Tab-separated table of C-alpha atoms in Angstrom:
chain	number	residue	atom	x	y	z
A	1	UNK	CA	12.148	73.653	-100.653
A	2	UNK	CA	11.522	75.374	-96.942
A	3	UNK	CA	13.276	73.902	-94.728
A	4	UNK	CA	11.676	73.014	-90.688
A	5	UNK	CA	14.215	76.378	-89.368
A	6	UNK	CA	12.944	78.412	-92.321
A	7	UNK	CA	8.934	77.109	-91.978
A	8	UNK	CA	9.388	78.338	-87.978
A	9	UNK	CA	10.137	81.478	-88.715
A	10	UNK	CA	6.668	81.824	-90.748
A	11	UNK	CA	4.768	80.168	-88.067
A	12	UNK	CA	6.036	82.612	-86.054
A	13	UNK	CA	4.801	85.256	-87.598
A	14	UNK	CA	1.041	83.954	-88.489
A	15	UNK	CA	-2.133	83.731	-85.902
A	16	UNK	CA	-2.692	80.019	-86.123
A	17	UNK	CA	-2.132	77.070	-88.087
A	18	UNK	CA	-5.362	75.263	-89.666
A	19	UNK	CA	-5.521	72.341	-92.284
A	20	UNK	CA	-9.460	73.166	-92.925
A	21	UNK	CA	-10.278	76.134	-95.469
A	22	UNK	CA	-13.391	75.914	-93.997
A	23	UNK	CA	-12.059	77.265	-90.259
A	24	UNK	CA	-9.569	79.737	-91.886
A	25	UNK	CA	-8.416	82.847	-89.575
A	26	UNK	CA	-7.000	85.996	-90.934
A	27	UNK	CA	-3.410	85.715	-90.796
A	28	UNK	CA	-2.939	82.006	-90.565
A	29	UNK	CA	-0.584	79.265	-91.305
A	30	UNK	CA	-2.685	76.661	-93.903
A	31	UNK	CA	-1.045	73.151	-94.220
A	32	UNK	CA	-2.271	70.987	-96.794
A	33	UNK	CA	-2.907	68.014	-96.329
A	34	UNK	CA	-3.713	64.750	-98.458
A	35	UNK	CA	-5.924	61.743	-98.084
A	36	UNK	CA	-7.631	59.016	-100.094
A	37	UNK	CA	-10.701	61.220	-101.464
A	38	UNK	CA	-9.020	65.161	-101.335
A	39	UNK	CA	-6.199	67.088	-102.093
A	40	UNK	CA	-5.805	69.933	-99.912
A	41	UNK	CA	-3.007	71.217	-102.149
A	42	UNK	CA	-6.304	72.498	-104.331
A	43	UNK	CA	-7.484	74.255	-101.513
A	44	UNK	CA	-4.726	76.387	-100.809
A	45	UNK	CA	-5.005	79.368	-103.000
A	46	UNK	CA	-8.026	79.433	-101.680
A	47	UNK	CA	-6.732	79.449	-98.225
A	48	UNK	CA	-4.976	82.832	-99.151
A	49	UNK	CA	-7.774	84.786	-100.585
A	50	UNK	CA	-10.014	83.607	-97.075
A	51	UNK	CA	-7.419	85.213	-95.302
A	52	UNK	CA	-4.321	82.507	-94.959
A	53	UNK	CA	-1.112	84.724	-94.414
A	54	UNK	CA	1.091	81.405	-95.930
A	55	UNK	CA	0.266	78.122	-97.371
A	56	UNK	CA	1.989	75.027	-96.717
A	57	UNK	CA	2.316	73.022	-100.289
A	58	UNK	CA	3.653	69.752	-101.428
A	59	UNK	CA	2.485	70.194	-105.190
A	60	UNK	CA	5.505	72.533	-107.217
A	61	UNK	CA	3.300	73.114	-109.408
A	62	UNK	CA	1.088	74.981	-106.782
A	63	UNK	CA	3.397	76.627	-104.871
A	64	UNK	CA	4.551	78.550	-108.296
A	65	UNK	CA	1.347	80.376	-108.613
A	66	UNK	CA	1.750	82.456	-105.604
A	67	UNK	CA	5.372	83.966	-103.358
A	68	UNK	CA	3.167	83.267	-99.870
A	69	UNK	CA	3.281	79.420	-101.176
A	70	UNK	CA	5.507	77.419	-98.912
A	71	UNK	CA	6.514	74.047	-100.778
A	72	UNK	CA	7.533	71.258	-98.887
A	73	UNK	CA	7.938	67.474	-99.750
A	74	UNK	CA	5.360	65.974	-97.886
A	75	UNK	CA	2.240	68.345	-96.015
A	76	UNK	CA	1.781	65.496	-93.146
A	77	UNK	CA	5.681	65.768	-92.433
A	78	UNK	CA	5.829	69.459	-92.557
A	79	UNK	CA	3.396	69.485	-90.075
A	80	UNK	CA	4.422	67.012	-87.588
A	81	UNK	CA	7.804	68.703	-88.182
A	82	UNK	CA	7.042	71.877	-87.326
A	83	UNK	CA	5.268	70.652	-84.342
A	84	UNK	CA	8.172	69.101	-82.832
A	85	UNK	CA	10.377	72.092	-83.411
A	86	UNK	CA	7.869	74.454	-81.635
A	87	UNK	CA	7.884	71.996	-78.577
A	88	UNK	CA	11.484	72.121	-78.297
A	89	UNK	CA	10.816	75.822	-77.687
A	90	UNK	CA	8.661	75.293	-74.647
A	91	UNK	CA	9.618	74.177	-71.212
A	92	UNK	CA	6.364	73.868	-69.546
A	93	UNK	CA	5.133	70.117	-68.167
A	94	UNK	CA	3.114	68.028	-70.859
A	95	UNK	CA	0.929	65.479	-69.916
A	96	UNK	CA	0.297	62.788	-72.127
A	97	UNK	CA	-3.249	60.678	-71.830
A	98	UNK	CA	-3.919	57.692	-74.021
A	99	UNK	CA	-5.837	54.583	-72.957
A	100	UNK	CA	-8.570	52.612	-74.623
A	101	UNK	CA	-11.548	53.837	-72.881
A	102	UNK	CA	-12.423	57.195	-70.776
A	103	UNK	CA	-9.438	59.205	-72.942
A	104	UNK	CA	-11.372	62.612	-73.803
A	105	UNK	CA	-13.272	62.437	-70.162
A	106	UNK	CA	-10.051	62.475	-68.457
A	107	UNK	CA	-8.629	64.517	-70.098
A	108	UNK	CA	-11.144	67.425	-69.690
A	109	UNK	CA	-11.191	66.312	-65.933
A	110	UNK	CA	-7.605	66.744	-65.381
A	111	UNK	CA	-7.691	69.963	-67.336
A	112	UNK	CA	-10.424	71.138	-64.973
A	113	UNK	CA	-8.624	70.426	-62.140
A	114	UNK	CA	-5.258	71.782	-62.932
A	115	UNK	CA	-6.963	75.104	-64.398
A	116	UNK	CA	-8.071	75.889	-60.853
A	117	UNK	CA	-4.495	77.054	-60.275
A	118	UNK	CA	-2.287	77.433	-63.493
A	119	UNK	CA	-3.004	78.431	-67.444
A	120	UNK	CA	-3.780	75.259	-69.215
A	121	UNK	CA	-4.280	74.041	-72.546
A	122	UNK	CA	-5.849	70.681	-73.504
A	123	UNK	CA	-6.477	69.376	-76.711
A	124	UNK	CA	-9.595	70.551	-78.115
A	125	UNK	CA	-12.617	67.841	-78.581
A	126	UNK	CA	-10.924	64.840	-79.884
A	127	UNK	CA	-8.247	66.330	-82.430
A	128	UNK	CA	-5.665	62.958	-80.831
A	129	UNK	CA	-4.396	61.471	-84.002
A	130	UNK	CA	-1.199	61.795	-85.979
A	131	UNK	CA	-2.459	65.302	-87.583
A	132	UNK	CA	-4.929	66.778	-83.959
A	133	UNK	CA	-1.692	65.747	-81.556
A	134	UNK	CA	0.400	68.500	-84.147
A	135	UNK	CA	-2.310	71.034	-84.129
A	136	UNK	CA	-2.502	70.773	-80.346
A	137	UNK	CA	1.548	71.345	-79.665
A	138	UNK	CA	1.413	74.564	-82.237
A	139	UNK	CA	-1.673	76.216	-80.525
A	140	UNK	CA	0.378	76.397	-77.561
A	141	UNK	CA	2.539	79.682	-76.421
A	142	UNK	CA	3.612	81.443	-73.587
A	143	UNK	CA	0.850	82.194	-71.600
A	144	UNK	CA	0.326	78.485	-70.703
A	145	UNK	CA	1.756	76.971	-67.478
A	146	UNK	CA	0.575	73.121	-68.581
A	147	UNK	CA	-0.829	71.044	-71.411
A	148	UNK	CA	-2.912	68.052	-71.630
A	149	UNK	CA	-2.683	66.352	-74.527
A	150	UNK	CA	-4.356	63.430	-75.429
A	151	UNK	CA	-3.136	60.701	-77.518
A	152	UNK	CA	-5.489	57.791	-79.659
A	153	UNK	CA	-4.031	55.382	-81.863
A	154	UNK	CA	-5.728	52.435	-83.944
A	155	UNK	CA	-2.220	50.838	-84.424
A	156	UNK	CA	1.382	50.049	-82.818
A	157	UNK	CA	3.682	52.595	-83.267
A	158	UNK	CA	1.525	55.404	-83.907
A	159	UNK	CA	1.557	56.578	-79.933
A	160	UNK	CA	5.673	56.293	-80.197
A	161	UNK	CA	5.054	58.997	-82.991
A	162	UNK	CA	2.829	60.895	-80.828
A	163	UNK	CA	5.554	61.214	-77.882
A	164	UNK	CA	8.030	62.144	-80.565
A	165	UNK	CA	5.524	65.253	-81.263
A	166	UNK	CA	4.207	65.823	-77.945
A	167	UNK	CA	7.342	65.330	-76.250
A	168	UNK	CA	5.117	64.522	-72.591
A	169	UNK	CA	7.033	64.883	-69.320
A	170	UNK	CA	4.199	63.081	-67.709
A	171	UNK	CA	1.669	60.456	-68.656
A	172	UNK	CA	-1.256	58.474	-67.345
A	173	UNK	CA	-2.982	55.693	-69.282
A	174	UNK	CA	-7.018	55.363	-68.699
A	175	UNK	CA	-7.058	52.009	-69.624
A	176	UNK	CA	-6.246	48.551	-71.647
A	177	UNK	CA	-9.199	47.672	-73.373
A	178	UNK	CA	-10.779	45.694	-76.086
A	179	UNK	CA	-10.335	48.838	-78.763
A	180	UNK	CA	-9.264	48.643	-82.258
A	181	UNK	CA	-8.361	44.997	-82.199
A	182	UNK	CA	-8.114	44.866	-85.987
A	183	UNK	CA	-5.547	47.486	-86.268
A	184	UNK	CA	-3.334	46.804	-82.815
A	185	UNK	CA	-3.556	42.846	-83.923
A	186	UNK	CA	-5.942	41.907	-80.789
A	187	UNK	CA	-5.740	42.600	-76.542
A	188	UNK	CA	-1.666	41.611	-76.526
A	189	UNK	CA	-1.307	44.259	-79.689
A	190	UNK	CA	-3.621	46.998	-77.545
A	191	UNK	CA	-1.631	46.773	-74.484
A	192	UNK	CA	2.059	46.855	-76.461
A	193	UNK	CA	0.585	49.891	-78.228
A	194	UNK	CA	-0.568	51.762	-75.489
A	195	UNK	CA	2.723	50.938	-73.347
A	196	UNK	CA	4.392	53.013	-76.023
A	197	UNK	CA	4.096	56.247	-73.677
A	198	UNK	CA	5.201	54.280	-70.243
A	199	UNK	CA	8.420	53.414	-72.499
A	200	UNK	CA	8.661	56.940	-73.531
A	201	UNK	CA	8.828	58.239	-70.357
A	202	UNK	CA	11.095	55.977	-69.170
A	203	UNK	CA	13.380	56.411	-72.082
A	204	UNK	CA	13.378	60.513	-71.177
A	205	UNK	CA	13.014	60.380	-67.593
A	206	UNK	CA	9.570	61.396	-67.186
A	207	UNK	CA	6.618	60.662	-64.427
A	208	UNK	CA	3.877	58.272	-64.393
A	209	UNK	CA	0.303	58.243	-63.158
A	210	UNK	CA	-0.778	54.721	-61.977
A	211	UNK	CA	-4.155	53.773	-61.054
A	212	UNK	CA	-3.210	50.910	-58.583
A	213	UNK	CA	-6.262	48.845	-58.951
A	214	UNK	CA	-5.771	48.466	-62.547
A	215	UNK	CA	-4.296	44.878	-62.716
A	216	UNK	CA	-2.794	45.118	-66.724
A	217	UNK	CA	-1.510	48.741	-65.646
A	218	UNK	CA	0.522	48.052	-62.519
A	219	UNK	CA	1.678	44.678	-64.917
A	220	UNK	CA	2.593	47.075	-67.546
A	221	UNK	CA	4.646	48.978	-65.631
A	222	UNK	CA	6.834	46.367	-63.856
A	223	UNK	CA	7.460	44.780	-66.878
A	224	UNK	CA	9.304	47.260	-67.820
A	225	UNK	CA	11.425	48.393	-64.481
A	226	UNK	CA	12.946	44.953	-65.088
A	227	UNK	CA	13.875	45.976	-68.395
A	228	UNK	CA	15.019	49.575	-68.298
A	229	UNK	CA	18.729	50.179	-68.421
A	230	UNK	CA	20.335	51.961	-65.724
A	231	UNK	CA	20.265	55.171	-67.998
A	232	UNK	CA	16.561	54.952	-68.632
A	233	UNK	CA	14.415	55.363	-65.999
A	234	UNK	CA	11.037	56.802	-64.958
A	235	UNK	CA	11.550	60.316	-62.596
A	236	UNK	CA	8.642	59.285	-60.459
A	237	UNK	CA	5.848	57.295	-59.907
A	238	UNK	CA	2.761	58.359	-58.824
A	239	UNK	CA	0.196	55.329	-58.012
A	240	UNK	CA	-3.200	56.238	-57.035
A	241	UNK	CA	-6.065	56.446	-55.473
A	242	UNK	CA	-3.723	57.557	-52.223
A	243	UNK	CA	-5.824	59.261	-49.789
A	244	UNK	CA	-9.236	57.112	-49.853
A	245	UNK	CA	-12.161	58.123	-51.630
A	246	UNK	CA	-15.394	56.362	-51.049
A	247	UNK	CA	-18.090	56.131	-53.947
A	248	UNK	CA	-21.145	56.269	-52.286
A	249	UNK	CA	-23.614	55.894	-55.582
A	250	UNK	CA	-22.706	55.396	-59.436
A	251	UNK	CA	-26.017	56.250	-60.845
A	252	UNK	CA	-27.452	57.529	-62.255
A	253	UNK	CA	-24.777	59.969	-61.620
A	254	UNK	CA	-21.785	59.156	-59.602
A	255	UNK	CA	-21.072	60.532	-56.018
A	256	UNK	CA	-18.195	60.359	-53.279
A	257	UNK	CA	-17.012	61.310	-49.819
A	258	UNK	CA	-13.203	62.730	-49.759
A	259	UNK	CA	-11.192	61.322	-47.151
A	260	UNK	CA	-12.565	64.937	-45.528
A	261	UNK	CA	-16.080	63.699	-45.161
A	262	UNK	CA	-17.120	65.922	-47.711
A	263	UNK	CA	-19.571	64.839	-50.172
A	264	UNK	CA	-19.092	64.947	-53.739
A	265	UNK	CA	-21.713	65.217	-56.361
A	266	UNK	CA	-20.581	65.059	-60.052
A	267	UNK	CA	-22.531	65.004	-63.459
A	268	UNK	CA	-20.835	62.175	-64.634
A	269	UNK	CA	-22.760	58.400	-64.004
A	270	UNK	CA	-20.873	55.144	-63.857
A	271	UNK	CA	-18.165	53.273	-61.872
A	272	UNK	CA	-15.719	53.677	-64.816
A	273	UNK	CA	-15.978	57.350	-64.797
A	274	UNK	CA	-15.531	57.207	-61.078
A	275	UNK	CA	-11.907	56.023	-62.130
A	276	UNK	CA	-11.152	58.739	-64.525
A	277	UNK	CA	-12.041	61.173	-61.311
A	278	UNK	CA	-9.810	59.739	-59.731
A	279	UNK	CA	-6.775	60.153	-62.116
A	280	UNK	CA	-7.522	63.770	-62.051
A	281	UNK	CA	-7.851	64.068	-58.565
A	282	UNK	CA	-4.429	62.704	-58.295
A	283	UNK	CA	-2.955	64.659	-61.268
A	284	UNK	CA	-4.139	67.903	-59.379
A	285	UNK	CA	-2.620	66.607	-56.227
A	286	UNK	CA	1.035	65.899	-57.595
A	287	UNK	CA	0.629	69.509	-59.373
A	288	UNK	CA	-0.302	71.027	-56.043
A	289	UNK	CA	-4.256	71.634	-56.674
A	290	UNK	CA	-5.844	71.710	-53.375
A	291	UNK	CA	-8.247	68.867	-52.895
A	292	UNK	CA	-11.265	71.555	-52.361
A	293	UNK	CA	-10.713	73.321	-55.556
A	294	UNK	CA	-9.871	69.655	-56.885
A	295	UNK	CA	-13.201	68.300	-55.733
A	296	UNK	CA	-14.706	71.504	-57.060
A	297	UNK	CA	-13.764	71.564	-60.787
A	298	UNK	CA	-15.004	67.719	-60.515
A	299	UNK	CA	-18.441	68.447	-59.385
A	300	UNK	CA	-18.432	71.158	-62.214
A	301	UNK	CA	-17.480	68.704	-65.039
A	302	UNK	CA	-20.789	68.552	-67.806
A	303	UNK	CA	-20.006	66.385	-70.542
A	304	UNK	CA	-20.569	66.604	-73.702
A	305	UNK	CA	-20.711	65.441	-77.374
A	306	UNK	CA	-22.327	62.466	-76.746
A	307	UNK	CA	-20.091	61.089	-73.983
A	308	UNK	CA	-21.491	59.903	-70.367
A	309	UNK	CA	-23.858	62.375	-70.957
A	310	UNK	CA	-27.116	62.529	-68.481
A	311	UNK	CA	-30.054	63.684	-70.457
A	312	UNK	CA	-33.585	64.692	-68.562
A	313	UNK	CA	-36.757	64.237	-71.702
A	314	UNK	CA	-39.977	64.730	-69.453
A	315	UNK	CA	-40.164	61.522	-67.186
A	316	UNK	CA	-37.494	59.551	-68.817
A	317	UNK	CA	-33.699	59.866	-68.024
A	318	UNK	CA	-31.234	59.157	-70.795
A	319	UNK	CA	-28.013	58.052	-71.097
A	320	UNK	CA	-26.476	58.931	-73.904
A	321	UNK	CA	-22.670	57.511	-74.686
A	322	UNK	CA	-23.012	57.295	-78.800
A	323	UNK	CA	-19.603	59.254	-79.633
A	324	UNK	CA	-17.772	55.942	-79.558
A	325	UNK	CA	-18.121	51.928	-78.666
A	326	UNK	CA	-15.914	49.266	-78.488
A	327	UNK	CA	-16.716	45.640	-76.090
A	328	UNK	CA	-14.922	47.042	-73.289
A	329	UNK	CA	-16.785	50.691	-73.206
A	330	UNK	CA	-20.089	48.983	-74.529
A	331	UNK	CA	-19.630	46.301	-71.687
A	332	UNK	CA	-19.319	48.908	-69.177
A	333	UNK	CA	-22.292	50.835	-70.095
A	334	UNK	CA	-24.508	48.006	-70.170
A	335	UNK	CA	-23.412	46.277	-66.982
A	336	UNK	CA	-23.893	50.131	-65.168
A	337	UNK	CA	-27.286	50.493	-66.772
A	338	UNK	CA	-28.584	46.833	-65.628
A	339	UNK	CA	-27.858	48.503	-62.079
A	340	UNK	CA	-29.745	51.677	-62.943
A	341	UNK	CA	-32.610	52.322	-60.707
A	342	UNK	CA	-35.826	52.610	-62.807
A	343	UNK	CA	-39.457	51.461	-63.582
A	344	UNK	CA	-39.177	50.355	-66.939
A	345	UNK	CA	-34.776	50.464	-69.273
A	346	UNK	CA	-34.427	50.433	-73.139
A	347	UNK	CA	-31.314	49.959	-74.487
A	348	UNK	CA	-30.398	51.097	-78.057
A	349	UNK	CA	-26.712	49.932	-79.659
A	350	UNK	CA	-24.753	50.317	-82.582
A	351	UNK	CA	-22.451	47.955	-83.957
A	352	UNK	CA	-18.764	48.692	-82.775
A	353	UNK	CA	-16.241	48.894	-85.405
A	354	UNK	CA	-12.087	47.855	-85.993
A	355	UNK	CA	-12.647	44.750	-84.296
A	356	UNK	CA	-11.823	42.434	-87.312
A	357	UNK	CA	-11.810	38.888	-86.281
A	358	UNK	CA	-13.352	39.311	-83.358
A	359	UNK	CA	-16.501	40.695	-84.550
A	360	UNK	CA	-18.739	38.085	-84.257
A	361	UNK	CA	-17.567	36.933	-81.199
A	362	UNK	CA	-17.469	40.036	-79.353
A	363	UNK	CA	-21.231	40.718	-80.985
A	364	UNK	CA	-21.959	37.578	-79.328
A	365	UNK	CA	-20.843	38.284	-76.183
A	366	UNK	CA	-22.454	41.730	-75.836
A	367	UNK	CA	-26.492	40.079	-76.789
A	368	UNK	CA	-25.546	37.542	-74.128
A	369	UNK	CA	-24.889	40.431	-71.283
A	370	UNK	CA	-27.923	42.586	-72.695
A	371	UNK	CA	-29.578	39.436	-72.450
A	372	UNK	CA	-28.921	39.064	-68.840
A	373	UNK	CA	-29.733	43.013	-68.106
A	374	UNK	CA	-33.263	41.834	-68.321
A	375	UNK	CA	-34.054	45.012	-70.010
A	376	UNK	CA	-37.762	46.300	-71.174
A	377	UNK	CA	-36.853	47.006	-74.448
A	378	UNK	CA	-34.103	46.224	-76.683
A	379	UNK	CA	-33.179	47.947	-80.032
A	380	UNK	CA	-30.057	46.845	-81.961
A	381	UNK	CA	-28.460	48.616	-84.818
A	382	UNK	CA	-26.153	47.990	-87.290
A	383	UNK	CA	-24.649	44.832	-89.366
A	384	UNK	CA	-22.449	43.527	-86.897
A	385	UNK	CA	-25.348	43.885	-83.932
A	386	UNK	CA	-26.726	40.202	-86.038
A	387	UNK	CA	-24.387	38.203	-84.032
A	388	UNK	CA	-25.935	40.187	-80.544
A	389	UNK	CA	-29.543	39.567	-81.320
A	390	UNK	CA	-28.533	35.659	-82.120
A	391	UNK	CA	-27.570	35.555	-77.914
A	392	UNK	CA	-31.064	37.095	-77.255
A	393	UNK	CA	-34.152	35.250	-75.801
């Protein structure tokens, strides 16, 4: 059996790690992994002839066929394993980003920012679960100065596990949000889950970023100053905004004027992204970013892969946020588009999944606010969107 020490040492001496035979990369660490519908143990020779240097196994049987075969008693484990001990190795500043809404946005904003003076990584696309957060930690090395790593979860506990991987010496969450109800066991469940990294960080004496305006967050966090034992405290609190920042127009692309007078134009639209701005303004601040080159790396931000992305087709201006919904998200979007300047609005939705329970009602609840946009057109997609179109005219 290979022991974490022993697994290191191979890491060490590969290009990568992937869990994908499809993205394999001469010279790189495969881990297979297992799910309800594959095996990656099948995959692995495979992994070596495309070019795998070692193969991470949990199947004996397997890891007999070939010396480069690594067994190990669970893949998942191994990995997660391995991630931690590679952190341990590292003592560059990790921030940690969860929230229900505006994750992915923020995180490429604060990675943006912070990039305009020191080597950063971020996690790539999305890769924030139990198995991306892992892959993240082992693609970094030396040459970075920073990390952003973003955390999602669909359950309590899961971001604990995160931190344990991660190991964040600074944090900022987006958001508390309707999100994955079914899993987190409703709002009360999504905001205990989510708290997981403020208690992390107080636990290890790390720094939080506050958005002051957010009632639940500011809540969140004195809860648990009352609670914290005199050996467990947070090393610093940053609330924000600080300096002010005026938004001067949310759509159909958000602008501001910095407490300079200078005028900010961004490609982002919406008041809630105007938030996430300012978490990375502040970020970049506290890291010593100048607010020019701050500003700057904001007004460069494009999104894309279908999130707040603003999409030009001949006359008509799109709006196109279809990576993910959930009520809170979908509520935003369709309370920023009823304020959208324009001759003639369609709106198009899918259902929103994980809400359990809550479905129906939270269906409900989204027909009855498209049904006070007023809008032109209205399509609705999806099983769940039967309880929207019952609140419609």
């Amino acid at each position: 059996m290979t022991s974490t020490p022993d697994l290191y040492r191979k890491f060490l001496a590969c290009t990568g790690v992937s869990t994908d035979t499809r993205q394999i990369t001469p010279g790189c660490l495969f881990v297979a992994l297992k799910g309800d519908t594959f095996d990656g143990n099948q995959f692995a020779l495979q992994a070596l002839t495309a070019g795998a240097r070692f193969v991470v196994v949990d199947d004996a049987a397997i890891a007999a066929q070939h010396q480069h075969c690594l067994l190990v008693t669970d893949g998942l484990t191994a990995l997660q394993d391995l991630a931690r001990h590679h952190r341990q190795t590292l003592t560059i500043p990790v921030i940690g980003l969860t929230g229900s809404n505006g994750k992915t946005t923020t995180k490429e904003l604060i990675a943006g920012v912070l990039s305009k003076r020191f080597s950063v990584y971020a996690t790539y696309g999305n890769l924030n679960n139990h198995i991306g957060v892992p892959l993240t930690v082992l693609s970094l090395n030396d040459t970075h100065e920073l990390a952003v790593v973003e955390m999602g979860a669909n359950h309590q506990q899961e971001i604990a596990l995160l931190c344990t991987i991660a190991q964040p010496t600074h944090g900022l969450i987006t958001n508390v949000g309707k999100a994955h109800l079914d899993g987190f066991g409703g709002v009360a469940g999504v905001r205990k889950g989510k708290g997981e990294l403020y208690d992390y960080l107080a636990q290890t004496g790390g720094t939080v970023f506050i958005n002051s305006r957010d009632q639940t967050l500011t809540a969140m966090y004195r809860e648990r100053l009352k609670t914290l034992r005199p050996e467990t405290t947070f090393a610093e609190t940053v609330f924000y905004p600080g300096d002010p920042v005026e938004l001067l127009q949310e759509s159909p692309v958000v602008m501001y004027r910095t407490n300079t007078g200078q005028a900010v134009t961004t490609h982002l639209p919406g008041r809630y992204n105007f938030e996430n701005m300012l978490a990375a303004l502040a970020v970049g601040h506290y890291f010593g970013v100048s607010d020019a080159e701050a500003n700057h790396a904001v007004a460069d931000y494009n999104p894309t892969n279908n999130r707040s992305q603003v999409v030009t087709h001949g006359s008509n201006t799109i709006l196109l946020d279809a990576y993910n919904a959930n009520p809170s998200s979908m509520a935003a979007a369709v309370q920023q588009f009823t304020r959208q300047p324009a001759t003639r609005k369609m709106v198009i939705l899918g259902d929103m999944y994980e809400l359990g329970s809550e479905s129906k009602a939270e269906h409900a609840a989204l027909g009855k606010l498209v049904a006070d946009g007023h809008f032109d057109v209205v399509v609705l997609a999806g099983q769940d969107m039967k309880w929207a179109l019952g609140a419609l005219p």
